[in-house]
Amino acid sequence: MSETLTHLDHQGHAHMVDVSDKEITKRTATAQAILKMKASTLIKVMEGGLPKGDVLATARIAGIQATKKTSDLIPLCHPLMLTKVSVEINTISDCELEVLCTCSLSGKTGVEMEALTGASVAALTLYDMCKAVDKGIVINNVSLLEKKGGKSGDWSKDNV
């Protein structure tokens, strides 16, 4: 795997990478975000007891929408034609939620940034919808869990 910063030209200036000669391959990436909150807040989230409505459905939709807007938010990202996006939100302890965002396509560039953006925005939406009852929610561990496909091959956080 190359350790060259591909978004810098030979003079060190930022530029969008030319992917026109790359092969079209199936590419998938999964990213996560973890939210830590009061146990009483998590109960309200899971039981639907918050004033803003269905928190989990709204966060899922926000995450999916965000993946489609990644190139508008991250300056050097290519606009992509995603073929599948899923956002899962799971309880991992009595005070923590895990957001998982998986993106897929057949294309010339990867979907890691889309997955990271989706997980981040879903987590931010959860914060927004819960802040009336818990302003101390912490979002952390936003990270890529795995990517598959492309020139650099498969990668997993578990194998690092």
PDB file of C-alpha atoms in Angstrom:
ATOM      1  CA  MET A   1       0.000   0.000   0.000  1.00  0.00           C
ATOM      2  CA  SER A   2       1.279   3.449  -0.940  1.00  0.00           C
ATOM      3  CA  GLU A   3       2.018   5.906   1.825  1.00  0.00           C
ATOM      4  CA  THR A   4       1.978   8.889  -0.534  1.00  0.00           C
ATOM      5  CA  LEU A   5      -0.551  11.625   0.142  1.00  0.00           C
ATOM      6  CA  THR A   6      -2.560  11.350  -3.068  1.00  0.00           C
ATOM      7  CA  HIS A   7      -4.406  14.653  -2.640  1.00  0.00           C
ATOM      8  CA  LEU A   8      -1.155  16.636  -2.934  1.00  0.00           C
ATOM      9  CA  ASP A   9       0.557  17.337  -6.242  1.00  0.00           C
ATOM     10  CA  HIS A  10       4.350  17.334  -6.751  1.00  0.00           C
ATOM     11  CA  GLN A  11       4.509  20.902  -5.361  1.00  0.00           C
ATOM     12  CA  GLY A  12       2.491  20.046  -2.262  1.00  0.00           C
ATOM     13  CA  HIS A  13      -0.696  21.764  -3.452  1.00  0.00           C
ATOM     14  CA  ALA A  14      -4.067  20.186  -2.778  1.00  0.00           C
ATOM     15  CA  HIS A  15      -5.874  18.759  -5.797  1.00  0.00           C
ATOM     16  CA  MET A  16      -8.602  16.285  -6.628  1.00  0.00           C
ATOM     17  CA  VAL A  17      -7.147  12.905  -7.558  1.00  0.00           C
ATOM     18  CA  ASP A  18      -7.655  11.833 -11.177  1.00  0.00           C
ATOM     19  CA  VAL A  19      -9.419   8.455 -11.059  1.00  0.00           C
ATOM     20  CA  SER A  20     -10.238   8.241 -14.763  1.00  0.00           C
ATOM     21  CA  ASP A  21      -7.731   5.409 -15.396  1.00  0.00           C
ATOM     22  CA  LYS A  22      -8.746   3.345 -12.365  1.00  0.00           C
ATOM     23  CA  GLU A  23     -10.753   0.165 -12.783  1.00  0.00           C
ATOM     24  CA  ILE A  24     -14.370  -0.035 -11.693  1.00  0.00           C
ATOM     25  CA  THR A  25     -14.578  -2.416  -8.735  1.00  0.00           C
ATOM     26  CA  LYS A  26     -17.103  -3.149  -6.005  1.00  0.00           C
ATOM     27  CA  ARG A  27     -16.208  -1.088  -2.959  1.00  0.00           C
ATOM     28  CA  THR A  28     -17.669  -1.153   0.539  1.00  0.00           C
ATOM     29  CA  ALA A  29     -16.783   0.666   3.750  1.00  0.00           C
ATOM     30  CA  THR A  30     -18.163   0.601   7.285  1.00  0.00           C
ATOM     31  CA  ALA A  31     -17.578   3.326   9.867  1.00  0.00           C
ATOM     32  CA  GLN A  32     -18.710   3.769  13.446  1.00  0.00           C
ATOM     33  CA  ALA A  33     -19.433   6.454  16.008  1.00  0.00           C
ATOM     34  CA  ILE A  34     -20.076   5.800  19.700  1.00  0.00           C
ATOM     35  CA  LEU A  35     -22.344   7.987  21.841  1.00  0.00           C
ATOM     36  CA  LYS A  36     -22.105   7.935  25.625  1.00  0.00           C
ATOM     37  CA  MET A  37     -25.084   9.354  27.505  1.00  0.00           C
ATOM     38  CA  LYS A  38     -26.970   9.056  30.762  1.00  0.00           C
ATOM     39  CA  ALA A  39     -28.636   5.672  31.162  1.00  0.00           C
ATOM     40  CA  SER A  40     -31.965   7.482  31.622  1.00  0.00           C
ATOM     41  CA  THR A  41     -31.475   9.201  28.246  1.00  0.00           C
ATOM     42  CA  LEU A  42     -30.759   5.909  26.502  1.00  0.00           C
ATOM     43  CA  ILE A  43     -33.942   4.442  27.977  1.00  0.00           C
ATOM     44  CA  LYS A  44     -35.921   7.389  26.568  1.00  0.00           C
ATOM     45  CA  VAL A  45     -34.274   6.923  23.152  1.00  0.00           C
ATOM     46  CA  MET A  46     -35.080   3.222  23.024  1.00  0.00           C
ATOM     47  CA  GLU A  47     -38.652   3.642  24.326  1.00  0.00           C
ATOM     48  CA  GLY A  48     -39.455   6.632  22.108  1.00  0.00           C
ATOM     49  CA  GLY A  49     -39.928   8.954  25.062  1.00  0.00           C
ATOM     50  CA  LEU A  50     -38.264  12.092  23.726  1.00  0.00           C
ATOM     51  CA  PRO A  51     -40.149  15.228  22.675  1.00  0.00           C
ATOM     52  CA  LYS A  52     -38.708  15.374  19.128  1.00  0.00           C
ATOM     53  CA  GLY A  53     -40.216  12.044  18.038  1.00  0.00           C
ATOM     54  CA  ASP A  54     -38.604   8.906  16.624  1.00  0.00           C
ATOM     55  CA  VAL A  55     -34.964   9.661  17.367  1.00  0.00           C
ATOM     56  CA  LEU A  56     -33.549   6.484  15.827  1.00  0.00           C
ATOM     57  CA  ALA A  57     -35.422   6.769  12.517  1.00  0.00           C
ATOM     58  CA  THR A  58     -34.479  10.431  12.171  1.00  0.00           C
ATOM     59  CA  ALA A  59     -30.804   9.676  12.859  1.00  0.00           C
ATOM     60  CA  ARG A  60     -30.807   6.845  10.293  1.00  0.00           C
ATOM     61  CA  ILE A  61     -32.293   9.104   7.622  1.00  0.00           C
ATOM     62  CA  ALA A  62     -29.833  11.903   8.477  1.00  0.00           C
ATOM     63  CA  GLY A  63     -26.911   9.495   8.167  1.00  0.00           C
ATOM     64  CA  ILE A  64     -28.102   8.241   4.790  1.00  0.00           C
ATOM     65  CA  GLN A  65     -28.650  11.798   3.528  1.00  0.00           C
ATOM     66  CA  ALA A  66     -25.182  12.811   4.722  1.00  0.00           C
ATOM     67  CA  THR A  67     -23.485  10.045   2.739  1.00  0.00           C
ATOM     68  CA  LYS A  68     -25.035  11.469  -0.415  1.00  0.00           C
ATOM     69  CA  LYS A  69     -23.712  14.962   0.408  1.00  0.00           C
ATOM     70  CA  THR A  70     -20.145  13.997   1.343  1.00  0.00           C
ATOM     71  CA  SER A  71     -18.550  15.605  -1.719  1.00  0.00           C
ATOM     72  CA  ASP A  72     -20.321  18.877  -0.829  1.00  0.00           C
ATOM     73  CA  LEU A  73     -18.795  18.796   2.668  1.00  0.00           C
ATOM     74  CA  ILE A  74     -15.296  17.378   2.070  1.00  0.00           C
ATOM     75  CA  PRO A  75     -13.635  19.531  -0.604  1.00  0.00           C
ATOM     76  CA  LEU A  76     -11.580  16.927  -2.484  1.00  0.00           C
ATOM     77  CA  CYS A  77     -14.047  14.027  -2.392  1.00  0.00           C
ATOM     78  CA  HIS A  78     -15.477  12.850  -5.692  1.00  0.00           C
ATOM     79  CA  PRO A  79     -19.263  12.877  -6.038  1.00  0.00           C
ATOM     80  CA  LEU A  80     -20.263   9.214  -5.979  1.00  0.00           C
ATOM     81  CA  MET A  81     -23.233   7.200  -7.153  1.00  0.00           C
ATOM     82  CA  LEU A  82     -23.790   5.105  -4.044  1.00  0.00           C
ATOM     83  CA  THR A  83     -25.738   1.916  -4.655  1.00  0.00           C
ATOM     84  CA  LYS A  84     -26.427   1.020  -1.008  1.00  0.00           C
ATOM     85  CA  VAL A  85     -26.253   2.787   2.334  1.00  0.00           C
ATOM     86  CA  SER A  86     -27.274   1.365   5.685  1.00  0.00           C
ATOM     87  CA  VAL A  87     -27.211   3.007   9.094  1.00  0.00           C
ATOM     88  CA  GLU A  88     -27.621   0.784  12.138  1.00  0.00           C
ATOM     89  CA  ILE A  89     -27.922   2.063  15.680  1.00  0.00           C
ATOM     90  CA  ASN A  90     -27.301  -0.456  18.447  1.00  0.00           C
ATOM     91  CA  THR A  91     -27.214  -0.348  22.235  1.00  0.00           C
ATOM     92  CA  ILE A  92     -23.788  -1.538  23.404  1.00  0.00           C
ATOM     93  CA  SER A  93     -24.143  -0.806  27.137  1.00  0.00           C
ATOM     94  CA  ASP A  94     -26.654   0.787  29.497  1.00  0.00           C
ATOM     95  CA  CYS A  95     -25.315   4.217  28.502  1.00  0.00           C
ATOM     96  CA  GLU A  96     -23.846   3.797  25.004  1.00  0.00           C
ATOM     97  CA  LEU A  97     -25.109   3.633  21.441  1.00  0.00           C
ATOM     98  CA  GLU A  98     -23.066   2.518  18.465  1.00  0.00           C
ATOM     99  CA  VAL A  99     -23.804   3.982  15.038  1.00  0.00           C
ATOM    100  CA  LEU A 100     -22.635   1.866  12.087  1.00  0.00           C
ATOM    101  CA  CYS A 101     -22.774   3.242   8.561  1.00  0.00           C
ATOM    102  CA  THR A 102     -22.011   1.014   5.572  1.00  0.00           C
ATOM    103  CA  CYS A 103     -21.753   2.344   2.014  1.00  0.00           C
ATOM    104  CA  SER A 104     -21.335   0.404  -1.227  1.00  0.00           C
ATOM    105  CA  LEU A 105     -20.905   1.059  -4.920  1.00  0.00           C
ATOM    106  CA  SER A 106     -19.212  -0.175  -8.048  1.00  0.00           C
ATOM    107  CA  GLY A 107     -16.834   2.602  -8.971  1.00  0.00           C
ATOM    108  CA  LYS A 108     -13.349   4.008  -9.344  1.00  0.00           C
ATOM    109  CA  THR A 109     -12.892   5.425  -5.861  1.00  0.00           C
ATOM    110  CA  GLY A 110     -13.648   4.250  -2.337  1.00  0.00           C
ATOM    111  CA  VAL A 111     -16.521   5.043  -0.006  1.00  0.00           C
ATOM    112  CA  GLU A 112     -14.653   5.454   3.279  1.00  0.00           C
ATOM    113  CA  MET A 113     -15.415   9.169   3.558  1.00  0.00           C
ATOM    114  CA  GLU A 114     -19.096   8.569   2.857  1.00  0.00           C
ATOM    115  CA  ALA A 115     -19.291   5.942   5.609  1.00  0.00           C
ATOM    116  CA  LEU A 116     -17.474   8.214   8.071  1.00  0.00           C
ATOM    117  CA  THR A 117     -19.715  11.150   7.171  1.00  0.00           C
ATOM    118  CA  GLY A 118     -22.859   9.056   7.560  1.00  0.00           C
ATOM    119  CA  ALA A 119     -21.837   7.732  10.985  1.00  0.00           C
ATOM    120  CA  SER A 120     -20.838  11.215  12.144  1.00  0.00           C
ATOM    121  CA  VAL A 121     -24.025  12.956  11.031  1.00  0.00           C
ATOM    122  CA  ALA A 122     -26.242  10.203  12.437  1.00  0.00           C
ATOM    123  CA  ALA A 123     -24.424  10.638  15.772  1.00  0.00           C
ATOM    124  CA  LEU A 124     -24.797  14.430  15.611  1.00  0.00           C
ATOM    125  CA  THR A 125     -28.500  14.001  14.896  1.00  0.00           C
ATOM    126  CA  LEU A 126     -28.867  11.744  17.932  1.00  0.00           C
ATOM    127  CA  TYR A 127     -27.171  14.435  20.012  1.00  0.00           C
ATOM    128  CA  ASP A 128     -29.457  17.132  18.591  1.00  0.00           C
ATOM    129  CA  MET A 129     -32.583  15.129  19.311  1.00  0.00           C
ATOM    130  CA  CYS A 130     -31.496  14.235  22.861  1.00  0.00           C
ATOM    131  CA  LYS A 131     -29.848  17.460  24.030  1.00  0.00           C
ATOM    132  CA  ALA A 132     -33.026  18.720  25.703  1.00  0.00           C
ATOM    133  CA  VAL A 133     -32.661  15.972  28.313  1.00  0.00           C
ATOM    134  CA  ASP A 134     -28.881  15.369  28.232  1.00  0.00           C
ATOM    135  CA  LYS A 135     -26.433  18.049  27.087  1.00  0.00           C
ATOM    136  CA  GLY A 136     -23.492  15.948  28.306  1.00  0.00           C
ATOM    137  CA  ILE A 137     -23.676  13.337  25.536  1.00  0.00           C
ATOM    138  CA  VAL A 138     -20.208  12.555  24.183  1.00  0.00           C
ATOM    139  CA  ILE A 139     -19.569  11.388  20.629  1.00  0.00           C
ATOM    140  CA  ASN A 140     -16.310   9.506  20.229  1.00  0.00           C
ATOM    141  CA  ASN A 141     -14.509   6.731  18.377  1.00  0.00           C
ATOM    142  CA  VAL A 142     -15.577   7.977  14.956  1.00  0.00           C
ATOM    143  CA  SER A 143     -13.510   5.604  12.873  1.00  0.00           C
ATOM    144  CA  LEU A 144     -13.326   3.417   9.828  1.00  0.00           C
ATOM    145  CA  LEU A 145     -13.913  -0.219  10.777  1.00  0.00           C
ATOM    146  CA  GLU A 146     -13.286  -1.808   7.390  1.00  0.00           C
ATOM    147  CA  LYS A 147     -13.079  -1.222   3.677  1.00  0.00           C
ATOM    148  CA  LYS A 148     -13.233  -3.702   0.838  1.00  0.00           C
ATOM    149  CA  GLY A 149     -12.216  -3.439  -2.796  1.00  0.00           C
ATOM    150  CA  GLY A 150     -10.132  -1.061  -4.828  1.00  0.00           C
ATOM    151  CA  LYS A 151      -6.449  -0.962  -5.699  1.00  0.00           C
ATOM    152  CA  SER A 152      -5.260  -1.017  -2.084  1.00  0.00           C
ATOM    153  CA  GLY A 153      -7.384  -4.089  -1.300  1.00  0.00           C
ATOM    154  CA  ASP A 154      -9.257  -4.948   1.865  1.00  0.00           C
ATOM    155  CA  TRP A 155      -8.507  -3.377   5.243  1.00  0.00           C
ATOM    156  CA  SER A 156      -9.919  -3.965   8.716  1.00  0.00           C
ATOM    157  CA  LYS A 157      -9.373  -2.079  11.968  1.00  0.00           C
ATOM    158  CA  ASP A 158      -9.228  -5.483  13.665  1.00  0.00           C
ATOM    159  CA  ASN A 159      -6.063  -6.347  11.705  1.00  0.00           C
ATOM    160  CA  VAL A 160      -4.106  -3.225  12.639  1.00  0.00           C
TER     161      VAL A 160
END
